[in-house]
XYZ file of C-alpha atoms in Angstrom:
336
model
C -5.189 -12.328 1.728
C -1.799 -13.987 1.498
C -1.961 -17.741 0.907
C 1.572 -19.102 0.517
C 5.029 -18.074 1.707
C 8.481 -19.225 0.648
C 11.508 -18.011 2.630
C 15.242 -17.709 2.108
C 17.680 -16.381 4.735
C 15.344 -14.108 6.703
C 16.706 -13.557 10.214
C 17.062 -17.004 11.826
C 15.368 -18.904 9.000
C 17.706 -20.255 6.325
C 14.834 -21.633 4.225
C 11.205 -22.571 4.630
C 7.767 -22.799 3.081
C 4.209 -22.345 4.358
C 1.078 -23.310 2.450
C -2.572 -22.546 3.205
C -1.425 -19.405 5.009
C -4.804 -17.779 4.487
C -6.379 -20.269 6.891
C -4.027 -19.386 9.765
C -4.969 -16.717 12.306
C -3.151 -18.034 15.373
C 0.498 -19.086 15.561
C 1.583 -21.352 18.405
C 5.064 -22.775 18.798
C 8.122 -23.035 21.022
C 10.640 -20.262 21.479
C 12.789 -19.521 18.424
C 10.453 -21.324 16.028
C 10.021 -18.369 13.659
C 6.594 -17.036 14.695
C 7.697 -13.414 14.923
C 9.812 -13.667 11.771
C 6.749 -14.857 9.874
C 4.693 -11.891 11.065
C 7.509 -9.509 10.179
C 7.705 -10.806 6.604
C 3.941 -10.467 6.176
C 4.076 -6.944 7.603
C 6.966 -5.785 5.415
C 5.410 -7.147 2.236
C 1.997 -5.683 3.028
C 3.320 -2.252 3.984
C 5.454 -1.890 0.832
C 3.361 0.558 -1.159
C 5.621 3.293 -2.542
C 6.080 2.630 -6.276
C 9.452 2.861 -7.982
C 11.510 1.207 -10.718
C 14.378 -1.183 -10.090
C 17.244 -0.745 -12.549
C 20.424 -2.800 -12.497
C 23.707 -1.391 -13.790
C 24.590 -4.789 -15.282
C 21.554 -4.932 -17.604
C 19.115 -2.596 -19.286
C 16.146 -4.158 -17.504
C 13.689 -2.057 -15.536
C 11.293 -3.786 -13.141
C 8.294 -2.419 -11.262
C 9.005 -2.386 -7.542
C 7.700 -0.941 -4.290
C 9.362 0.049 -1.039
C 7.742 0.428 2.404
C 5.567 3.469 2.959
C 7.128 6.197 5.067
C 4.645 5.569 7.916
C 2.284 2.679 8.603
C -1.292 2.965 9.895
C -0.073 3.843 13.393
C 2.323 6.482 12.032
C 5.437 4.352 12.622
C 8.345 3.796 10.233
C 8.120 0.096 9.275
C 11.751 -1.053 9.144
C 13.014 1.074 12.072
C 10.123 -0.322 14.138
C 11.338 -3.876 13.556
C 15.004 -2.990 13.971
C 14.309 -1.401 17.345
C 12.335 -4.377 18.637
C 15.424 -6.526 17.993
C 17.801 -4.151 19.792
C 19.141 -2.437 16.671
C 19.352 1.357 16.141
C 16.354 2.985 14.467
C 18.659 4.534 11.869
C 21.098 2.534 9.749
C 24.343 4.297 10.568
C 26.397 3.134 7.562
C 23.971 2.272 4.760
C 25.374 0.905 1.524
C 23.828 3.537 -0.710
C 23.391 7.172 -1.684
C 20.711 9.570 -2.946
C 21.089 11.134 -6.390
C 20.144 14.687 -7.363
C 17.049 13.213 -9.019
C 16.049 11.725 -5.632
C 16.721 8.140 -6.661
C 18.362 5.611 -4.333
C 21.621 4.123 -5.561
C 23.064 0.984 -3.942
C 26.283 -1.001 -4.187
C 26.156 -4.436 -2.551
C 28.777 -7.181 -2.424
C 26.784 -10.209 -3.532
C 29.206 -12.098 -5.723
C 30.521 -11.709 -9.228
C 28.035 -10.399 -11.831
C 25.111 -10.435 -9.406
C 22.075 -8.523 -10.689
C 21.887 -6.492 -7.459
C 25.555 -5.672 -6.995
C 24.863 -2.239 -8.430
C 21.260 -1.030 -8.709
C 18.991 1.998 -8.480
C 15.499 2.529 -7.112
C 14.011 5.289 -9.244
C 10.856 7.195 -8.240
C 8.013 7.715 -10.742
C 8.092 10.887 -12.873
C 7.083 13.993 -10.954
C 3.378 14.687 -11.235
C 2.486 11.074 -12.025
C 1.594 10.293 -8.408
C 1.918 12.049 -5.067
C 5.477 10.926 -4.475
C 8.276 13.444 -4.886
C 11.166 11.023 -4.857
C 13.233 9.556 -2.045
C 14.303 11.929 0.753
C 17.788 11.539 2.190
C 16.334 10.009 5.361
C 15.305 6.946 3.343
C 18.946 5.895 3.179
C 18.967 5.206 6.910
C 15.454 3.736 7.149
C 15.141 1.567 4.018
C 16.728 -1.763 3.177
C 14.013 -3.541 1.241
C 12.063 -3.528 -1.988
C 9.237 -5.707 -3.290
C 8.945 -6.719 -6.937
C 5.495 -6.690 -8.454
C 4.326 -9.968 -9.967
C 5.746 -10.285 -13.478
C 7.131 -12.858 -15.900
C 9.914 -10.368 -16.683
C 11.760 -10.967 -13.400
C 15.134 -12.520 -14.365
C 15.845 -16.013 -13.065
C 19.013 -14.704 -11.335
C 16.732 -12.936 -8.855
C 14.587 -15.997 -8.173
C 16.137 -19.425 -8.715
C 19.223 -19.118 -6.427
C 16.960 -18.145 -3.521
C 13.524 -19.646 -4.072
C 14.123 -22.489 -6.521
C 13.065 -23.053 -10.106
C 9.470 -24.084 -9.369
C 8.232 -20.693 -8.134
C 5.433 -19.215 -10.249
C 6.844 -15.697 -10.360
C 3.802 -14.186 -12.055
C 1.693 -15.169 -9.018
C 4.064 -14.097 -6.236
C 5.284 -10.870 -4.672
C 9.012 -11.229 -4.035
C 10.744 -9.115 -1.376
C 14.496 -8.498 -1.077
C 16.176 -7.234 2.098
C 19.875 -6.401 2.608
C 20.063 -5.108 6.197
C 22.745 -7.458 7.658
C 21.224 -8.038 11.141
C 18.043 -9.315 9.439
C 19.843 -11.674 7.051
C 20.774 -15.268 7.949
C 24.390 -15.176 9.158
C 24.414 -11.462 8.233
C 25.608 -12.078 4.690
C 23.950 -11.520 1.320
C 20.213 -11.110 0.895
C 17.058 -12.231 2.637
C 14.383 -13.121 0.080
C 10.799 -14.273 0.461
C 7.825 -14.710 -1.859
C 4.150 -14.353 -0.975
C 1.207 -15.493 -3.043
C -2.226 -13.966 -2.635
C -4.155 -10.723 -2.726
C -2.390 -7.629 -1.395
C -3.994 -5.529 1.343
C -4.008 -1.732 1.284
C -0.491 -0.698 2.464
C -2.003 2.317 4.204
C -4.079 0.071 6.482
C -1.289 -2.063 7.928
C -0.025 -2.087 11.510
C 2.297 -4.229 13.607
C 1.432 -4.692 17.278
C 4.093 -5.891 19.698
C 5.178 -5.204 23.266
C 6.916 -1.975 22.226
C 3.880 -0.658 20.380
C 1.453 -1.175 23.259
C 3.820 0.421 25.759
C 4.280 3.662 23.824
C 1.918 6.550 23.128
C 0.185 7.064 19.792
C 1.778 9.174 17.087
C 0.148 12.564 16.447
C -0.127 11.668 12.758
C -2.232 8.587 13.532
C -4.518 10.506 15.890
C -5.104 13.378 13.440
C -5.991 10.995 10.616
C -8.411 8.868 12.634
C -9.986 11.862 14.386
C -10.990 13.336 11.022
C -12.002 10.057 9.351
C -13.703 7.852 11.963
C -16.991 8.957 13.515
C -17.618 8.287 17.219
C -14.162 6.753 17.626
C -13.711 7.774 21.269
C -17.278 6.747 22.104
C -16.644 3.255 20.717
C -13.414 2.997 22.721
C -15.282 4.014 25.882
C -18.016 1.411 25.311
C -15.508 -1.366 24.653
C -13.324 -0.493 27.637
C -16.367 -0.635 29.934
C -17.210 -4.138 28.673
C -13.746 -5.351 29.602
C -13.222 -3.273 32.767
C -16.603 -2.890 34.557
C -15.083 -0.283 36.875
C -14.899 2.062 33.852
C -18.650 1.922 33.244
C -19.931 5.471 32.747
C -16.471 6.877 32.044
C -15.461 8.647 28.853
C -12.164 7.665 27.227
C -10.526 10.456 25.243
C -7.228 11.006 23.448
C -5.229 14.197 23.844
C -1.798 15.517 22.938
C 0.787 14.493 25.525
C 1.817 17.549 27.493
C 5.487 16.596 27.837
C 6.358 14.507 24.771
C 6.171 16.303 21.436
C 4.273 14.579 18.651
C 2.653 12.008 20.943
C -0.977 11.440 21.948
C -2.130 9.539 25.021
C -5.401 8.348 26.517
C -7.386 9.748 29.433
C -10.336 8.396 31.404
C -12.909 10.892 32.698
C -15.699 10.033 35.125
C -18.659 12.438 35.551
C -17.810 15.303 37.877
C -14.111 14.391 37.991
C -10.955 15.516 36.247
C -9.444 13.309 33.499
C -7.072 10.566 34.668
C -4.240 9.274 32.419
C -4.899 5.761 31.140
C -1.544 4.706 32.617
C -2.981 5.266 36.097
C -5.222 2.226 35.549
C -2.291 -0.165 35.141
C -0.507 -2.003 32.356
C -3.518 -4.126 31.447
C -5.817 -1.161 30.868
C -3.168 0.686 28.858
C -2.519 -2.319 26.634
C -6.219 -2.959 26.067
C -6.778 0.727 25.277
C -3.998 0.737 22.680
C -5.299 -2.392 20.949
C -8.907 -1.200 20.979
C -8.136 2.314 19.748
C -6.151 1.016 16.789
C -8.362 -1.914 15.776
C -11.643 -0.030 16.173
C -10.286 2.633 13.815
C -8.986 0.016 11.407
C -12.255 -1.941 11.268
C -14.262 1.232 10.659
C -11.991 2.282 7.799
C -11.749 -1.217 6.335
C -15.378 -2.308 6.337
C -16.816 -5.811 6.044
C -16.352 -6.054 2.266
C -12.552 -5.966 2.350
C -11.080 -9.286 1.249
C -8.058 -9.128 3.544
C -9.512 -7.817 6.797
C -13.061 -8.556 7.894
C -14.281 -5.941 10.340
C -16.521 -8.439 12.140
C -13.608 -10.828 12.610
C -11.357 -8.065 13.883
C -13.972 -6.899 16.369
C -14.442 -10.430 17.674
C -10.702 -11.043 17.861
C -10.150 -7.740 19.629
C -12.856 -8.448 22.210
C -11.721 -12.011 22.898
C -8.048 -11.116 23.131
C -8.578 -8.141 25.396
C -11.016 -10.006 27.650
C -8.496 -12.808 28.029
C -5.770 -10.265 28.727
C -7.845 -8.549 31.406
C -8.800 -11.853 33.030
C -5.184 -13.020 33.141
C -4.034 -9.726 34.625
C -6.681 -9.828 37.330
C -5.826 -13.438 38.161
C -2.149 -12.514 38.409
C -2.928 -9.630 40.751
C -5.075 -11.854 42.967
C -2.312 -14.438 43.255
C 0.232 -11.740 44.063
C -1.890 -10.329 46.863
């Protein structure tokens, strides 16, 4: 679990620090106070799980680094997901890099004279070492971040100008982002450091209004279907607890008939044909999306995981969805 966060130039935050982060599970604050930015930094650090080496053209140093996985737990591309939620294209149209024949990423940034990251490469591990065959060309338009693994070998030029001289670099994971719309005043780098135990990057998701409105990715459905027993039965039971009118119904997931690569939910009552979950309104669809994802995640995570407690997630899911359903019903009653 992450415990501390130090920030430099991420989106609308020029600098900041949070301590005792591991004790926080609810963020409340006025508009434009950085709540979403905080969640985005946690998400990007946690989902960065593809190993590589960072090499700078100005030195002979090689540092262990990681970039975001190609798809998160829900089958979504991490950075494009965040770009889209802020009104940016899902693909970076003019990225400041290239892909070499050896499938390494090569970047040229304008960060000031003799900057360590003016000219650098992200090099994949040797073939056969792990199941990672290098960087595909698509990564150029969907990547703009790497995370350095905790090490005393990180040069001060990569730390002190951004995070100060008092940062214990051997205890922090430091992330660097160079996508201009996500950098304070769209110039230079956004940098942040997190202290704490890393979660499994393959078990990370980011829920927002876009995620709950869209259908599930086929990749997510296939994985959960073959790895989580009684998944649909658990969804059905939970939905009935929140929406009594669904008592006795079976909730299933099937490939969307009109949108390729997407899976959607259906509700089937005995003796009746299946009804799309969307026919039950926005509240039911949102609750279904949250339940389907978190029930799968808690089953795969288990109660012994240090970063995500299944019991806590189940309780949070039930409380949040019950509150959501109650609010929606109250709104409908007032409207009528």
